[in-house]
Coordinates of C-alpha atoms and ligand atoms in Angstrom, one line a residue:
X133 CA -316.5 -51.6 -164.4
X134 CA -314.0 -50.8 -167.1
X135 CA -311.1 -48.4 -167.3
X136 CA -311.8 -45.7 -169.9
X137 CA -310.5 -42.5 -171.1
X138 CA -312.6 -39.4 -171.8
X139 CA -311.9 -36.0 -173.3
X140 CA -312.5 -32.8 -171.4
X141 CA -312.2 -29.1 -172.0
X142 CA -312.1 -26.3 -169.4
X143 CA -313.9 -23.6 -171.4
X144 CA -313.0 -19.9 -171.8
X145 CA -315.3 -18.8 -168.9
X146 CA -313.3 -21.0 -166.6
X147 CA -309.8 -19.8 -167.7
X148 CA -311.0 -16.2 -167.6
X149 CA -312.1 -16.5 -164.0
X150 CA -308.9 -18.5 -163.0
X151 CA -310.9 -21.6 -162.1
X152 CA -308.9 -24.3 -163.8
X153 CA -307.4 -25.5 -160.5
X154 CA -310.7 -25.4 -158.7
X155 CA -312.3 -27.5 -161.5
X156 CA -309.3 -29.9 -161.6
X157 CA -309.7 -30.4 -157.8
X158 CA -313.3 -31.6 -158.3
X159 CA -312.1 -33.9 -161.2
X160 CA -309.4 -35.4 -159.0
X161 CA -311.7 -35.7 -156.0
X162 CA -314.0 -37.8 -158.1
X163 CA -311.2 -40.3 -158.7
X164 CA -310.6 -39.4 -162.3
X165 CA -306.9 -39.0 -163.2
X166 CA -305.7 -36.2 -165.5
X167 CA -303.4 -38.1 -167.8
X168 CA -302.9 -35.3 -170.4
X169 CA -303.5 -31.6 -170.2
X170 CA -302.5 -28.4 -172.2
X171 CA -303.7 -24.8 -172.4
X172 CA -304.4 -23.8 -176.0
X173 CA -306.3 -21.0 -177.8
X174 CA -308.4 -22.7 -180.4
X175 CA -308.6 -21.4 -183.9
X176 CA -312.1 -20.8 -185.4
X177 CA -311.6 -23.7 -187.8
X178 CA -310.7 -26.0 -184.9
X179 CA -313.8 -24.9 -182.9
X180 CA -316.1 -25.3 -185.9
X181 CA -314.8 -28.8 -186.6
X182 CA -314.9 -29.8 -182.9
X183 CA -318.5 -28.8 -182.6
X184 CA -319.4 -29.8 -186.2
X185 CA -322.2 -32.0 -184.9
X186 CA -324.0 -28.9 -183.7
X187 CA -323.5 -26.9 -187.0
X188 CA -327.2 -26.7 -187.8
X189 CA -328.2 -25.5 -184.3
X190 CA -329.2 -21.9 -183.7
X191 CA -326.5 -21.5 -181.1
X192 CA -323.6 -22.8 -183.2
X193 CA -322.1 -19.5 -184.3
X194 CA -322.3 -18.0 -180.7
X195 CA -320.8 -21.3 -179.4
X196 CA -317.8 -21.1 -181.7
X197 CA -317.2 -17.4 -180.9
X198 CA -317.4 -18.3 -177.2
X199 CA -315.0 -21.2 -177.5
X200 CA -312.4 -19.0 -179.2
X201 CA -313.0 -16.0 -176.9
X202 CA -310.0 -17.0 -174.7
X203 CA -307.8 -19.9 -173.9
X204 CA -309.1 -23.3 -173.0
X205 CA -307.5 -26.3 -171.2
X206 CA -307.9 -29.6 -173.1
X207 CA -307.5 -32.7 -171.1
X208 CA -307.7 -36.5 -171.2
X209 CA -309.2 -38.1 -168.0
X210 CA -308.8 -41.8 -167.1
X211 CA -310.8 -43.9 -164.7
X212 CA -313.5 -46.4 -164.1
X213 CA -316.3 -45.7 -166.6
X214 CA -314.7 -42.3 -167.2
X215 CA -317.1 -41.2 -169.9
X216 CA -320.2 -41.5 -167.7
X217 CA -318.3 -40.6 -164.5
X218 CA -317.2 -37.3 -165.9
X219 CA -320.7 -36.5 -167.4
X220 CA -322.0 -37.1 -163.8
X221 CA -319.7 -34.7 -162.1
X222 CA -320.0 -32.1 -164.9
X223 CA -323.8 -31.8 -164.3
X224 CA -326.5 -30.8 -166.8
X225 CA -325.8 -28.7 -169.8
X226 CA -328.0 -25.9 -168.4
X227 CA -326.5 -25.1 -164.9
X228 CA -330.0 -24.3 -163.7
X229 CA -330.8 -28.0 -164.0
X230 CA -327.4 -29.2 -162.7
X231 CA -327.2 -31.0 -159.3
X232 CA -325.5 -29.5 -156.3
X233 CA -321.9 -30.4 -156.1
X234 CA -321.4 -30.7 -159.9
X235 CA -318.9 -28.5 -161.8
X236 CA -321.6 -26.7 -163.7
X237 CA -323.7 -26.0 -160.7
X238 CA -320.7 -24.6 -158.8
X239 CA -319.1 -22.7 -161.6
X240 CA -321.1 -22.3 -164.9
X241 CA -322.3 -18.8 -165.9
X242 CA -325.0 -19.8 -168.4
X243 CA -326.1 -22.7 -170.7
X244 CA -323.4 -21.5 -173.1
X245 CA -320.6 -20.5 -170.8
X246 CA -320.9 -23.7 -168.8
X247 CA -317.3 -24.1 -167.8
X248 CA -316.6 -27.7 -169.1
X249 CA -317.0 -30.0 -172.1
X250 CA -317.0 -33.8 -171.6
X251 CA -317.4 -36.5 -174.3
X252 CA -320.8 -38.0 -174.6
X253 CA -319.7 -41.5 -175.6
X254 CA -316.6 -43.7 -175.7
X255 CA -316.5 -43.5 -179.5
X256 CA -316.6 -39.7 -179.4
X257 CA -314.0 -39.6 -176.6
X258 CA -311.6 -41.5 -178.8
X259 CA -312.2 -39.1 -181.8
X260 CA -312.0 -36.0 -179.6
X261 CA -308.8 -36.8 -177.8
X262 CA -307.1 -37.7 -181.0
X263 CA -308.0 -34.3 -182.4
X264 CA -306.0 -32.6 -179.7
X265 CA -303.4 -35.1 -178.4
X266 CA -301.0 -37.7 -179.8
X267 CA -300.8 -41.0 -178.1
X268 CA -297.4 -40.2 -176.6
X269 CA -298.9 -37.2 -174.8
X270 CA -301.2 -39.5 -172.7
X271 CA -299.3 -40.4 -169.6
X272 CA -301.3 -42.7 -167.3
Ligands
ADP392 P1 -323.0 -30.8 -173.4 O1 -321.8 -29.9 -173.4 O2 -323.7 -30.9 -172.1 O3 -322.7 -32.2 -174.0 P2 -324.4 -30.2 -175.9 O4 -323.5 -31.2 -176.6 O5 -325.8 -30.3 -176.2 O6 -324.2 -30.1 -174.3 O7 -324.0 -28.7 -176.4 C1 -322.6 -28.4 -176.6 C2 -322.4 -27.0 -176.0 O8 -323.2 -26.0 -176.7 C3 -322.9 -26.8 -174.5 O9 -322.0 -27.3 -173.6 C4 -323.1 -25.3 -174.4 O10 -321.8 -24.7 -174.3 C5 -323.6 -25.0 -175.8 N1 -325.1 -25.0 -175.8 C6 -325.9 -26.1 -175.7 N2 -327.2 -25.8 -175.8 C7 -327.2 -24.4 -175.9 C8 -328.3 -23.4 -176.0 N3 -329.6 -23.8 -175.9 N4 -327.9 -22.1 -176.0 C9 -326.6 -21.8 -176.0 N5 -325.6 -22.6 -176.0 C10 -325.9 -23.9 -175.9
MG393 MG1 -322.1 -32.6 -175.9

């Protein structure tokens, strides 16, 4: 077991329905600690860069429009094996396939509006958190 940091976003469908506290409660119940958090409204350029890996996918333009359709909450989470631990409590990308008790099963509206983002690797977590936070904003 190793202490890790991962990067999280509470997406516009979550802020629109006032679910940020409910989702944070599940994050904290899992043992992950929110060591940085801020509410922002992403620019189109920011969203396009953040999801650049998906730029060739059919859903890319819709995804970018969705991510800038309202405010989001960007977060850094810390804990044992945080990258995989957060992916586990997020649940599957498509909420229809997500397990009971996961964030996406409880809250997601659709495969696109699925309430949360979580980094898929330690390497990407480091890149993603540096995109939104400076080191001095992480308070463990
Ligand atoms: P995850 O967020 O589980 O890591 P991906 O990295 O594959 O999933 O996709 C990034 C985001 O793009 C998803 O969280 C979701 O918002 C959106 N997305 C993924 N697949 C689809 C799809 N088939 N149709 C619409 N939106 C999608
Ligand atoms: Mg992903």
